[in-house]
Amino acid sequence: MKKIIIVGGVAGGATAAARLRRLNEDAEIILFERGEHISFANCGLPYYIGETIKQREKLLVQTVEGMTNRFQLDIRTQTEVVKINPIEKVIEAKNLKTGVKYVESYDTIILSPGASPIIPSFNGLEKANNVFTLRNIPDTDRIKSFVDTNKPQKATVVGGGFIGLEMAENLVERGIEVTLVEMADQVMAPLDKEMAAIVHEHLFEHGIQLLLKDGVKAFHENGQKIELNSGKIIGQDIVILSIGVKPESKLAKEANIAVHERGGILVNEYFETSQKDIYAIGDAIVINDYIAKEETFIPLAGPANRQGRMVANNILGKKEPYLGTLGSGIAKVFELSVATTGLNEKVLQSKNKEYEVIHIHPASHATYYPGATPISLKVLYDKNTLNILGAQAVGKNGVDKRMDVIATAIRGNLSILELAELELTYAPPFSSAKDPVNMVGYVASNIIDDEMETIQWYEVDELVNNGATLIDVREKEEFANGAIEGAVNISLTELRNKLPELDSTRPVYVHCQVGLRGYLACRILKNHGYQAINVDGGYKTYELAKRWK
Amino acid sequence: MKKIIIVGGVAGGATAAARLRRLNEDAEIILFERGEHISFANCGLPYYIGETIKQREKLLVQTVEGMTNRFQLDIRTQTEVVKINPIEKVIEAKNLKTGVKYVESYDTIILSPGASPIIPSFNGLEKANNVFTLRNIPDTDRIKSFVDTNKPQKATVVGGGFIGLEMAENLVERGIEVTLVEMADQVMAPLDKEMAAIVHEHLFEHGIQLLLKDGVKAFHENGQKIELNSGKIIGQDIVILSIGVKPESKLAKEANIAVHERGGILVNEYFETSQKDIYAIGDAIVINDYIAKEETFIPLAGPANRQGRMVANNILGKKEPYLGTLGSGIAKVFELSVATTGLNEKVLQSKNKEYEVIHIHPASHATYYPGATPISLKVLYDKNTLNILGAQAVGKNGVDKRMDVIATAIRGNLSILELAELELTYAPPFSSAKDPVNMVGYVASNIIDDEMETIQWYEVDELVNNGATLIDVREKEEFANGAIEGAVNISLTELRNKLPELDSTRPVYVHCQVGLRGYLACRILKNHGYQAINVDGGYKTYELAKRWK
Ligand SMILES: Cc1cc2nc3c(=O)[nH]c(=O)nc-3n(C[C@H](O)[C@H](O)[C@H](O)COP(=O)(O)OP(=O)(O)OC[C@H]3O[C@@H](n4cnc5c(N)ncnc54)[C@H](O)[C@@H]3O)c2cc1C
Ligand SMILES: Cc1cc2nc3c(=O)[nH]c(=O)nc-3n(C[C@H](O)[C@H](O)[C@H](O)COP(=O)(O)OP(=O)(O)OC[C@H]3O[C@@H](n4cnc5c(N)ncnc54)[C@H](O)[C@@H]3O)c2cc1C
Ligand SMILES: CC(C)(COP(=O)(O)OP(=O)(O)OC[C@H]1O[C@@H](n2cnc3c(N)ncnc32)[C@H](O)[C@@H]1OP(=O)(O)O)[C@@H](O)C(=O)NCCC(=O)NCCS
Ligand SMILES: CC(C)(COP(=O)(O)OP(=O)(O)OC[C@H]1O[C@@H](n2cnc3c(N)ncnc32)[C@H](O)[C@@H]1OP(=O)(O)O)[C@@H](O)C(=O)NCCC(=O)NCCS
């Protein structure tokens, strides 16, 4: 009878335990969990604080009793594994209620200890009594009870990642005025800047004060004041620190398990660590980026759950290699859905990849059917292989669907051109006869076939400053409502008639609102012998990006 | 300068015209449309009648003026192409307003004439003054004005395809009592019976009287009464005939273009008909079924639009082969979304394919986050190749997304097992850490690895009648609320303790509500040496299928 010890009883660990038992009724499975709860809904915690999730027990996906009964597990909560001795194949566990330590032998260990919130040693932090991080149920209880009892009026959320944004939203739901401080020049690092701009705009509309390119220097007055790097002082009644998480790899390191310099546990494709019979999964490990084929760290629940199942399979003799993580992610930010998969442009630039970019702004479904809203969709592909490298989407409806389709296309090795051929379900309440994802394939085919040349929003100003001709092909009223400096308005409708006015010896840059009419104009121009270049994503991408620069 | 004639100015025809012009500024493009409108939203018509779409002009995606201006087309509405002479390369057109006929030469023709509603020659139909079919704007105007003016109280919709269901819903929206008559034993032919049962239940909940396995024999009293094949007489104030469409191939046939025996125009992968320089696309053609690799007829807007673009490409020298149609489709039926892709079980049975079936009933998103609703998802795969053959889903939320992901997986040649590896976006408002599509992959892997054996709902009764042991592993209260005849209740919780009571020399059939606990029970049983078999989809699939049999 095999004796398997699992360290960590939530997403990865609990899933591994359940799968192990399903595959094998005899194994002795001991699940150690430092905290009081196992199998809780990490991802639901912000929404309980915001009272969208009303009952606390909903957060407990499984209880110790339920799991013990169903899966015949030996679950030991409030018990921390404090040491692993891989030579003697024993661990040392500490009962956190009694303080008693004891030794337990093992045949196999699964480490799924997760990642913990990063808390820098800010000056004054130790004296602050209103600063919280959010990882588990006790954290949640603390924050909720602080909000319920102290009724804070102002909150500062430090860090604009998805947990920071979810907390910002949920504090606003509780009637609190929120300031968001973010060191980078944008929130949501997986997005590129012009896509993040849409989120910035939306946060602004919801009354959140956004302080970008600034960070916490010190806490003052027990946390009532924060001094920022810029020298600015901001005041608040509660602070949420959400500047990222770091893999919990101390236990592993001390057991001489190889660990990445940035902290994650190193594993091979079967989740084996450098120590025999010790496996690791979830937020604590370094994984392979599915696209970049490089080591990376992607702390998400989907991968943790899948890895939990796979590690159980591997331990019990099914050899299943893990092919890497795409990093598909999504967050609700008030009415917006913000989703990404694969690599973004920043990363591709830093790698000097030969990539191409497409921005489109289609409707979530047929515009003649009520409720359609725009989706801003950016897709990146490899100029040489035409492989899809990554995608980003922001919008109110239908964002998750398009990102999942693209993530599936990547996994199925479809080229950017093959997106045009996808046969997606269509009826007016759900999509358009040409789905946004198909449209990306169309636009790509035009670029690849040299039917359309494009430039990006960040290339426009310099061109115009250097005297390039930029034509805004929108209608007069649209132009009057705001336009790119230096652009000349010749609407698509008039374009054919005004061709004689244009200098055919110089390239003509063209833009419209979202890119479609600009493309139509380019086709007319090219067919008449001009070199025409479309501003990808149109004024919409340009203007928002510039506004939130 | 090439002269291109397009017959039909809506989904396929208008798209082809637009793409032709984008690729080529010089071609002479004449678009003939028999009706008054081009580029209208066929798919929106039922919703205008139901007043979900409030403004009639929303149905006009493009106007003659708009299209002419933007794409420099020669658009001739209310003009029917009545003859094609492929030898002399001329067509004859008839102006339907004046009756004048004239001849026009061509270099290339694109036929996109669509499909027309099937109207059998029912006895008494010619005297009926309240019977309508729905294809275009004039039809819509007629129906809407009849409803607005005559205020019918009772309607009969004949035919339970997606147009019939959409009409049924939209008539109910107008406060009309609806009876739906369908010859088959189910609505929505692309669904299998047990999946259609969910739709039947929902129609029933919305007060629609469903008459299955019955058809119209004759109309009486000017359409106020219908006599059914069963002898039953039903009364109504308005009748919608929606029993299907047939390809408009008369024009093609008369021009000696090869046509399928069931009517569709035959084309090769470049949409070339048997006559040189004549292409055909859209509802009027026979296409290749992407999975079955057989001729089929799939009258949907997505394919028509894509084919419109491809035919333009092919005519102008880009050789793009069309790989076939999956038949991905979706309909909103009141609160339900009903979606399908690929082949269904009925078809697979008729082909004697060695397929396997999976039914699951997961939640649309994390159940701890408000608003999650169940999705019933059925996926079929090839037992030998593990290729995905088709899928069906019914539910209130997230149905379109899962179907699009599966359609994309099929296009990407992913096996049923690889669905487990898809990395889909997850946050509580959107999905679960194990997305329903991943779950299908998990269940499949268990079947393929012999971790779980399943039977289908339609196999249960015979087994029980022949004395098989069937254990219902749900809790006592669930069992008490309704159970399969002959099942014995031993809940999953008690199962391990009650093992000694079970005869290990005979197979043990097991079921729960949706299949998950049945699977867990099977694992326990198998690990203890029993042959255990799970009822796929559980009581939920069984009970609904039986109720609506
Ligand atoms: C607020 C919040 C919101 C989130 N939202 C999303 C989301 O929307 N989508 C998404 O994909 N992901 C989300 N995540 C991330 C997701 O929860 C994690 O990726 C996932 O839980 C990781 O699983 P894991 O098993 O690696 O670690 P965890 O689920 O964190 O479990 C690790 C457990 O191990 C225990 N442990 C650690 N060391 C020891 C030890 N030595 N002995 C005993 N026990 C130990 C810890 O107490 C912890 O409970 C969110 C996370 C948080 C905190
Ligand atoms: C009520 C309704 C709802 C629908 N809902 C959906 C849906 O939700 N999803 C979906 O995918 N599909 C839906 N469809 C189907 C979709 O509209 C068709 O698949 C699509 O329009 C087919 O395009 P087509 O170009 O082949 O034919 P059509 O769009 O029908 O265009 C053909 C045109 O050709 C004209 N024509 C025919 N012969 C001649 C001639 N000899 N000379 C001149 N003109 C001629 C006709 O007048 C017609 O306007 C729906 C259809 C209807 C009627
Ligand atoms: C609760 C928890 C332990 C459940 O783990 P689990 O049993 O592996 O997962 P599920 O209950 O979803 O069941 C999945 C199993 O049921 C099977 N299954 C699901 N539906 C089925 C059906 N209709 N018929 C047959 N089998 C079915 C699947 O194949 C899978 O079994 P397998 O892994 O042996 O193939 C784990 O998900 C957990 O701890 N979750 C909370 C923590 C967390 O994930 N946090 C991050 C997100 S908030
Ligand atoms: C109105 C109609 C003529 C438009 O046809 P269309 O011009 O091909 O389609 P769209 O307006 O969606 O534009 C698509 C084109 O814009 C391009 N495009 C879209 N967004 C773009 C962007 N942001 N930047 C650059 N190009 C863009 C696409 O690449 C495509 O061009 P291509 O085919 O040359 O590659 C046609 O769709 C129609 O008749 N529809 C109504 C009938 C119908 O479809 N009914 C059934 C469904 S209800």
PDB file of N, CA, C and O in Angstrom, chain A residues 19 22 25 70 72 305-306 309 318 326-328 400-401 404 411 420-421 423 425 434 445-446 449 451 496 523, chain B residues 19 22 25 70 305-306 309 318 326-328 400-401 404 411 420-421 423 425 434 445-446 449 451 496 523:
ATOM      1  N   ARG A  19      -8.413  12.623  -7.131  1.00  0.00           N
ATOM      2  CA  ARG A  19      -8.073  11.785  -8.287  1.00  0.00           C
ATOM      3  C   ARG A  19      -7.291  10.540  -7.847  1.00  0.00           C
ATOM      4  O   ARG A  19      -7.534   9.445  -8.357  1.00  0.00           O
ATOM      5  N   ARG A  22      -9.744   8.108  -6.538  1.00  0.00           N
ATOM      6  CA  ARG A  22     -10.568   7.505  -7.591  1.00  0.00           C
ATOM      7  C   ARG A  22      -9.792   6.415  -8.328  1.00  0.00           C
ATOM      8  O   ARG A  22     -10.353   5.400  -8.706  1.00  0.00           O
ATOM      9  N   GLU A  25      -8.061   2.681  -4.457  1.00  0.00           N
ATOM     10  CA  GLU A  25      -8.831   2.663  -3.212  1.00  0.00           C
ATOM     11  C   GLU A  25      -7.939   2.333  -2.007  1.00  0.00           C
ATOM     12  O   GLU A  25      -8.313   2.581  -0.864  1.00  0.00           O
ATOM     13  N   ARG A  70     -16.062  11.146   1.411  1.00  0.00           N
ATOM     14  CA  ARG A  70     -16.179  10.743   0.009  1.00  0.00           C
ATOM     15  C   ARG A  70     -14.911  10.044  -0.492  1.00  0.00           C
ATOM     16  O   ARG A  70     -14.993   9.100  -1.257  1.00  0.00           O
ATOM     17  N   GLN A  72     -12.148   9.031   1.560  1.00  0.00           N
ATOM     18  CA  GLN A  72     -11.355   8.273   2.537  1.00  0.00           C
ATOM     19  C   GLN A  72      -9.948   8.834   2.645  1.00  0.00           C
ATOM     20  O   GLN A  72      -8.957   8.144   2.428  1.00  0.00           O
ATOM     21  N   ASN A 305      -5.599  23.056 -11.023  1.00  0.00           N
ATOM     22  CA  ASN A 305      -6.536  21.933 -11.000  1.00  0.00           C
ATOM     23  C   ASN A 305      -6.106  20.829 -11.969  1.00  0.00           C
ATOM     24  O   ASN A 305      -6.111  19.653 -11.629  1.00  0.00           O
ATOM     25  N   ARG A 306      -5.733  21.236 -13.160  1.00  0.00           N
ATOM     26  CA  ARG A 306      -5.351  20.223 -14.152  1.00  0.00           C
ATOM     27  C   ARG A 306      -4.090  19.491 -13.706  1.00  0.00           C
ATOM     28  O   ARG A 306      -3.980  18.271 -13.829  1.00  0.00           O
ATOM     29  N   ARG A 309      -4.755  16.794 -11.173  1.00  0.00           N
ATOM     30  CA  ARG A 309      -5.212  15.532 -11.746  1.00  0.00           C
ATOM     31  C   ARG A 309      -4.065  14.795 -12.430  1.00  0.00           C
ATOM     32  O   ARG A 309      -3.905  13.579 -12.289  1.00  0.00           O
ATOM     33  N   LYS A 318       0.211   6.380 -14.971  1.00  0.00           N
ATOM     34  CA  LYS A 318      -0.117   6.893 -16.309  1.00  0.00           C
ATOM     35  C   LYS A 318       0.892   7.995 -16.602  1.00  0.00           C
ATOM     36  O   LYS A 318       0.880   9.008 -15.916  1.00  0.00           O
ATOM     37  N   LEU A 326      -0.518  28.320 -21.233  1.00  0.00           N
ATOM     38  CA  LEU A 326      -0.730  29.465 -22.119  1.00  0.00           C
ATOM     39  C   LEU A 326      -0.913  30.752 -21.334  1.00  0.00           C
ATOM     40  O   LEU A 326      -0.732  31.842 -21.848  1.00  0.00           O
ATOM     41  N   GLY A 327      -1.360  30.598 -20.096  1.00  0.00           N
ATOM     42  CA  GLY A 327      -1.660  31.786 -19.309  1.00  0.00           C
ATOM     43  C   GLY A 327      -2.997  32.414 -19.655  1.00  0.00           C
ATOM     44  O   GLY A 327      -3.184  33.619 -19.466  1.00  0.00           O
ATOM     45  N   SER A 328      -3.939  31.621 -20.134  1.00  0.00           N
ATOM     46  CA  SER A 328      -5.270  32.178 -20.413  1.00  0.00           C
ATOM     47  C   SER A 328      -5.879  32.698 -19.113  1.00  0.00           C
ATOM     48  O   SER A 328      -5.963  31.949 -18.135  1.00  0.00           O
ATOM     49  N   ASP A 400     -15.130  36.409 -23.004  1.00  0.00           N
ATOM     50  CA  ASP A 400     -14.640  35.090 -22.574  1.00  0.00           C
ATOM     51  C   ASP A 400     -14.728  34.085 -23.721  1.00  0.00           C
ATOM     52  O   ASP A 400     -13.806  33.317 -23.976  1.00  0.00           O
ATOM     53  N   LYS A 401     -15.833  34.149 -24.454  1.00  0.00           N
ATOM     54  CA  LYS A 401     -16.021  33.204 -25.563  1.00  0.00           C
ATOM     55  C   LYS A 401     -14.918  33.348 -26.602  1.00  0.00           C
ATOM     56  O   LYS A 401     -14.302  32.364 -27.003  1.00  0.00           O
ATOM     57  N   ASP A 404     -11.565  32.092 -25.333  1.00  0.00           N
ATOM     58  CA  ASP A 404     -11.508  30.628 -25.258  1.00  0.00           C
ATOM     59  C   ASP A 404     -11.372  30.007 -26.648  1.00  0.00           C
ATOM     60  O   ASP A 404     -10.671  29.004 -26.824  1.00  0.00           O
ATOM     61  N   ARG A 411      -4.046  25.935 -29.179  1.00  0.00           N
ATOM     62  CA  ARG A 411      -3.786  24.549 -28.768  1.00  0.00           C
ATOM     63  C   ARG A 411      -3.933  23.583 -29.953  1.00  0.00           C
ATOM     64  O   ARG A 411      -3.266  22.560 -30.015  1.00  0.00           O
ATOM     65  N   ALA A 420     -10.207  32.434 -39.837  1.00  0.00           N
ATOM     66  CA  ALA A 420     -11.275  32.821 -40.765  1.00  0.00           C
ATOM     67  C   ALA A 420     -12.197  31.642 -41.067  1.00  0.00           C
ATOM     68  O   ALA A 420     -13.370  31.815 -41.359  1.00  0.00           O
ATOM     69  N   GLU A 421     -11.656  30.464 -40.986  1.00  0.00           N
ATOM     70  CA  GLU A 421     -12.408  29.273 -41.389  1.00  0.00           C
ATOM     71  C   GLU A 421     -13.194  28.641 -40.248  1.00  0.00           C
ATOM     72  O   GLU A 421     -13.933  27.684 -40.463  1.00  0.00           O
ATOM     73  N   GLU A 423     -15.896  27.595 -37.884  1.00  0.00           N
ATOM     74  CA  GLU A 423     -17.338  27.651 -38.056  1.00  0.00           C
ATOM     75  C   GLU A 423     -17.967  27.723 -36.681  1.00  0.00           C
ATOM     76  O   GLU A 423     -18.155  26.723 -36.002  1.00  0.00           O
ATOM     77  N   THR A 425     -20.927  29.098 -33.855  1.00  0.00           N
ATOM     78  CA  THR A 425     -22.393  29.129 -33.848  1.00  0.00           C
ATOM     79  C   THR A 425     -22.884  30.565 -34.018  1.00  0.00           C
ATOM     80  O   THR A 425     -22.400  31.479 -33.366  1.00  0.00           O
ATOM     81  N   LYS A 434     -20.243  36.831 -39.429  1.00  0.00           N
ATOM     82  CA  LYS A 434     -18.778  36.800 -39.381  1.00  0.00           C
ATOM     83  C   LYS A 434     -18.410  37.077 -37.931  1.00  0.00           C
ATOM     84  O   LYS A 434     -18.434  38.218 -37.491  1.00  0.00           O
ATOM     85  N   SER A 445      -5.493  37.893 -43.216  1.00  0.00           N
ATOM     86  CA  SER A 445      -5.252  37.442 -44.597  1.00  0.00           C
ATOM     87  C   SER A 445      -4.958  38.639 -45.492  1.00  0.00           C
ATOM     88  O   SER A 445      -4.149  38.550 -46.407  1.00  0.00           O
ATOM     89  N   ASN A 446      -5.600  39.756 -45.207  1.00  0.00           N
ATOM     90  CA  ASN A 446      -5.336  40.942 -46.012  1.00  0.00           C
ATOM     91  C   ASN A 446      -3.922  41.470 -45.800  1.00  0.00           C
ATOM     92  O   ASN A 446      -3.269  41.921 -46.737  1.00  0.00           O
ATOM     93  N   ASP A 449      -1.534  38.873 -47.431  1.00  0.00           N
ATOM     94  CA  ASP A 449      -1.586  38.922 -48.904  1.00  0.00           C
ATOM     95  C   ASP A 449      -1.242  40.293 -49.464  1.00  0.00           C
ATOM     96  O   ASP A 449      -1.470  40.546 -50.653  1.00  0.00           O
ATOM     97  N   GLU A 451      -2.830  42.925 -49.198  1.00  0.00           N
ATOM     98  CA  GLU A 451      -3.983  43.747 -49.568  1.00  0.00           C
ATOM     99  C   GLU A 451      -4.052  44.979 -48.672  1.00  0.00           C
ATOM    100  O   GLU A 451      -4.663  45.978 -49.016  1.00  0.00           O
ATOM    101  N   ARG A 496     -13.352  58.490 -53.497  1.00  0.00           N
ATOM    102  CA  ARG A 496     -13.115  58.235 -54.925  1.00  0.00           C
ATOM    103  C   ARG A 496     -13.084  59.530 -55.729  1.00  0.00           C
ATOM    104  O   ARG A 496     -12.243  59.698 -56.595  1.00  0.00           O
ATOM    105  N   ARG A 523      -8.051  50.076 -49.736  1.00  0.00           N
ATOM    106  CA  ARG A 523      -8.253  49.254 -50.927  1.00  0.00           C
ATOM    107  C   ARG A 523      -8.505  50.145 -52.149  1.00  0.00           C
ATOM    108  O   ARG A 523      -7.959  49.906 -53.221  1.00  0.00           O
TER     109      ARG A 523
ATOM    110  N   ARG B  19     -16.490  42.032 -51.371  1.00  0.00           N
ATOM    111  CA  ARG B  19     -15.116  41.522 -51.422  1.00  0.00           C
ATOM    112  C   ARG B  19     -14.530  41.688 -52.827  1.00  0.00           C
ATOM    113  O   ARG B  19     -13.361  42.052 -52.979  1.00  0.00           O
ATOM    114  N   ARG B  22     -13.441  45.187 -53.154  1.00  0.00           N
ATOM    115  CA  ARG B  22     -12.236  45.500 -52.375  1.00  0.00           C
ATOM    116  C   ARG B  22     -10.988  44.986 -53.079  1.00  0.00           C
ATOM    117  O   ARG B  22      -9.944  45.626 -53.047  1.00  0.00           O
ATOM    118  N   GLU B  25     -10.895  47.268 -58.249  1.00  0.00           N
ATOM    119  CA  GLU B  25     -11.650  48.509 -58.405  1.00  0.00           C
ATOM    120  C   GLU B  25     -12.271  48.606 -59.802  1.00  0.00           C
ATOM    121  O   GLU B  25     -13.196  49.397 -60.013  1.00  0.00           O
ATOM    122  N   ARG B  70     -20.621  52.835 -51.558  1.00  0.00           N
ATOM    123  CA  ARG B  70     -19.380  52.343 -50.964  1.00  0.00           C
ATOM    124  C   ARG B  70     -18.605  51.435 -51.908  1.00  0.00           C
ATOM    125  O   ARG B  70     -17.390  51.475 -51.946  1.00  0.00           O
ATOM    126  N   ASN B 305     -21.820  33.598 -45.700  1.00  0.00           N
ATOM    127  CA  ASN B 305     -20.948  34.769 -45.684  1.00  0.00           C
ATOM    128  C   ASN B 305     -19.512  34.393 -46.043  1.00  0.00           C
ATOM    129  O   ASN B 305     -18.859  35.070 -46.836  1.00  0.00           O
ATOM    130  N   ARG B 306     -19.032  33.315 -45.440  1.00  0.00           N
ATOM    131  CA  ARG B 306     -17.650  32.918 -45.707  1.00  0.00           C
ATOM    132  C   ARG B 306     -17.486  32.522 -47.171  1.00  0.00           C
ATOM    133  O   ARG B 306     -16.509  32.870 -47.826  1.00  0.00           O
ATOM    134  N   ARG B 309     -17.124  35.481 -49.478  1.00  0.00           N
ATOM    135  CA  ARG B 309     -15.771  36.040 -49.534  1.00  0.00           C
ATOM    136  C   ARG B 309     -14.847  35.126 -50.336  1.00  0.00           C
ATOM    137  O   ARG B 309     -14.045  35.576 -51.150  1.00  0.00           O
ATOM    138  N   LYS B 318      -7.140  34.057 -56.268  1.00  0.00           N
ATOM    139  CA  LYS B 318      -6.620  33.380 -55.077  1.00  0.00           C
ATOM    140  C   LYS B 318      -7.308  32.033 -55.025  1.00  0.00           C
ATOM    141  O   LYS B 318      -8.517  31.987 -54.849  1.00  0.00           O
ATOM    142  N   LEU B 326     -19.249  22.264 -40.922  1.00  0.00           N
ATOM    143  CA  LEU B 326     -19.499  21.481 -39.710  1.00  0.00           C
ATOM    144  C   LEU B 326     -20.966  21.499 -39.324  1.00  0.00           C
ATOM    145  O   LEU B 326     -21.442  20.645 -38.594  1.00  0.00           O
ATOM    146  N   GLY B 327     -21.656  22.561 -39.751  1.00  0.00           N
ATOM    147  CA  GLY B 327     -23.043  22.711 -39.346  1.00  0.00           C
ATOM    148  C   GLY B 327     -23.205  23.259 -37.945  1.00  0.00           C
ATOM    149  O   GLY B 327     -24.217  22.998 -37.289  1.00  0.00           O
ATOM    150  N   SER B 328     -22.238  24.036 -37.476  1.00  0.00           N
ATOM    151  CA  SER B 328     -22.385  24.647 -36.146  1.00  0.00           C
ATOM    152  C   SER B 328     -23.592  25.568 -36.158  1.00  0.00           C
ATOM    153  O   SER B 328     -23.682  26.455 -37.008  1.00  0.00           O
ATOM    154  N   ASP B 400     -23.225  28.855 -25.985  1.00  0.00           N
ATOM    155  CA  ASP B 400     -22.555  29.257 -27.229  1.00  0.00           C
ATOM    156  C   ASP B 400     -21.045  29.125 -27.096  1.00  0.00           C
ATOM    157  O   ASP B 400     -20.367  28.625 -27.986  1.00  0.00           O
ATOM    158  N   LYS B 401     -20.523  29.548 -25.939  1.00  0.00           N
ATOM    159  CA  LYS B 401     -19.075  29.489 -25.734  1.00  0.00           C
ATOM    160  C   LYS B 401     -18.559  28.068 -25.840  1.00  0.00           C
ATOM    161  O   LYS B 401     -17.595  27.801 -26.554  1.00  0.00           O
ATOM    162  N   ASP B 404     -18.656  26.762 -29.394  1.00  0.00           N
ATOM    163  CA  ASP B 404     -17.633  27.361 -30.247  1.00  0.00           C
ATOM    164  C   ASP B 404     -16.253  26.785 -29.935  1.00  0.00           C
ATOM    165  O   ASP B 404     -15.436  26.578 -30.841  1.00  0.00           O
ATOM    166  N   ARG B 411     -11.972  21.685 -35.629  1.00  0.00           N
ATOM    167  CA  ARG B 411     -11.229  22.277 -36.741  1.00  0.00           C
ATOM    168  C   ARG B 411      -9.716  22.148 -36.521  1.00  0.00           C
ATOM    169  O   ARG B 411      -8.948  22.044 -37.468  1.00  0.00           O
ATOM    170  N   ALA B 420      -9.345  17.973 -22.455  1.00  0.00           N
ATOM    171  CA  ALA B 420      -8.947  18.116 -21.052  1.00  0.00           C
ATOM    172  C   ALA B 420      -7.819  19.119 -20.902  1.00  0.00           C
ATOM    173  O   ALA B 420      -7.685  19.771 -19.869  1.00  0.00           O
ATOM    174  N   GLU B 421      -7.022  19.252 -21.937  1.00  0.00           N
ATOM    175  CA  GLU B 421      -5.821  20.092 -21.840  1.00  0.00           C
ATOM    176  C   GLU B 421      -6.064  21.529 -22.250  1.00  0.00           C
ATOM    177  O   GLU B 421      -5.161  22.363 -22.142  1.00  0.00           O
ATOM    178  N   GLU B 423      -6.702  25.226 -22.260  1.00  0.00           N
ATOM    179  CA  GLU B 423      -6.546  26.178 -21.177  1.00  0.00           C
ATOM    180  C   GLU B 423      -7.476  27.348 -21.441  1.00  0.00           C
ATOM    181  O   GLU B 423      -7.172  28.257 -22.192  1.00  0.00           O
ATOM    182  N   THR B 425     -10.204  30.463 -20.247  1.00  0.00           N
ATOM    183  CA  THR B 425     -10.147  31.539 -19.252  1.00  0.00           C
ATOM    184  C   THR B 425     -11.068  31.224 -18.081  1.00  0.00           C
ATOM    185  O   THR B 425     -12.210  30.819 -18.269  1.00  0.00           O
ATOM    186  N   LYS B 434     -12.274  23.847 -13.692  1.00  0.00           N
ATOM    187  CA  LYS B 434     -12.371  22.790 -14.709  1.00  0.00           C
ATOM    188  C   LYS B 434     -13.571  23.157 -15.571  1.00  0.00           C
ATOM    189  O   LYS B 434     -14.710  22.917 -15.183  1.00  0.00           O
ATOM    190  N   SER B 445     -11.415  10.452 -20.937  1.00  0.00           N
ATOM    191  CA  SER B 445     -10.178   9.738 -20.605  1.00  0.00           C
ATOM    192  C   SER B 445     -10.493   8.554 -19.699  1.00  0.00           C
ATOM    193  O   SER B 445      -9.866   7.500 -19.802  1.00  0.00           O
ATOM    194  N   ASN B 446     -11.478   8.716 -18.838  1.00  0.00           N
ATOM    195  CA  ASN B 446     -11.842   7.604 -17.955  1.00  0.00           C
ATOM    196  C   ASN B 446     -12.468   6.446 -18.729  1.00  0.00           C
ATOM    197  O   ASN B 446     -12.216   5.287 -18.435  1.00  0.00           O
ATOM    198  N   ASP B 449      -9.563   4.867 -20.834  1.00  0.00           N
ATOM    199  CA  ASP B 449      -8.615   4.115 -20.000  1.00  0.00           C
ATOM    200  C   ASP B 449      -9.293   2.994 -19.213  1.00  0.00           C
ATOM    201  O   ASP B 449      -8.681   2.433 -18.299  1.00  0.00           O
ATOM    202  N   GLU B 451     -11.351   3.235 -16.902  1.00  0.00           N
ATOM    203  CA  GLU B 451     -11.637   3.566 -15.513  1.00  0.00           C
ATOM    204  C   GLU B 451     -13.142   3.583 -15.295  1.00  0.00           C
ATOM    205  O   GLU B 451     -13.627   3.462 -14.175  1.00  0.00           O
ATOM    206  N   ARG B 496     -19.402   2.411   0.593  1.00  0.00           N
ATOM    207  CA  ARG B 496     -18.270   1.591   1.051  1.00  0.00           C
ATOM    208  C   ARG B 496     -18.711   0.608   2.147  1.00  0.00           C
ATOM    209  O   ARG B 496     -18.300  -0.545   2.145  1.00  0.00           O
ATOM    210  N   ARG B 523     -15.986   3.902  -9.369  1.00  0.00           N
ATOM    211  CA  ARG B 523     -14.567   3.777  -9.031  1.00  0.00           C
ATOM    212  C   ARG B 523     -14.406   2.949  -7.755  1.00  0.00           C
ATOM    213  O   ARG B 523     -13.543   2.080  -7.670  1.00  0.00           O
TER     214      ARG B 523
END
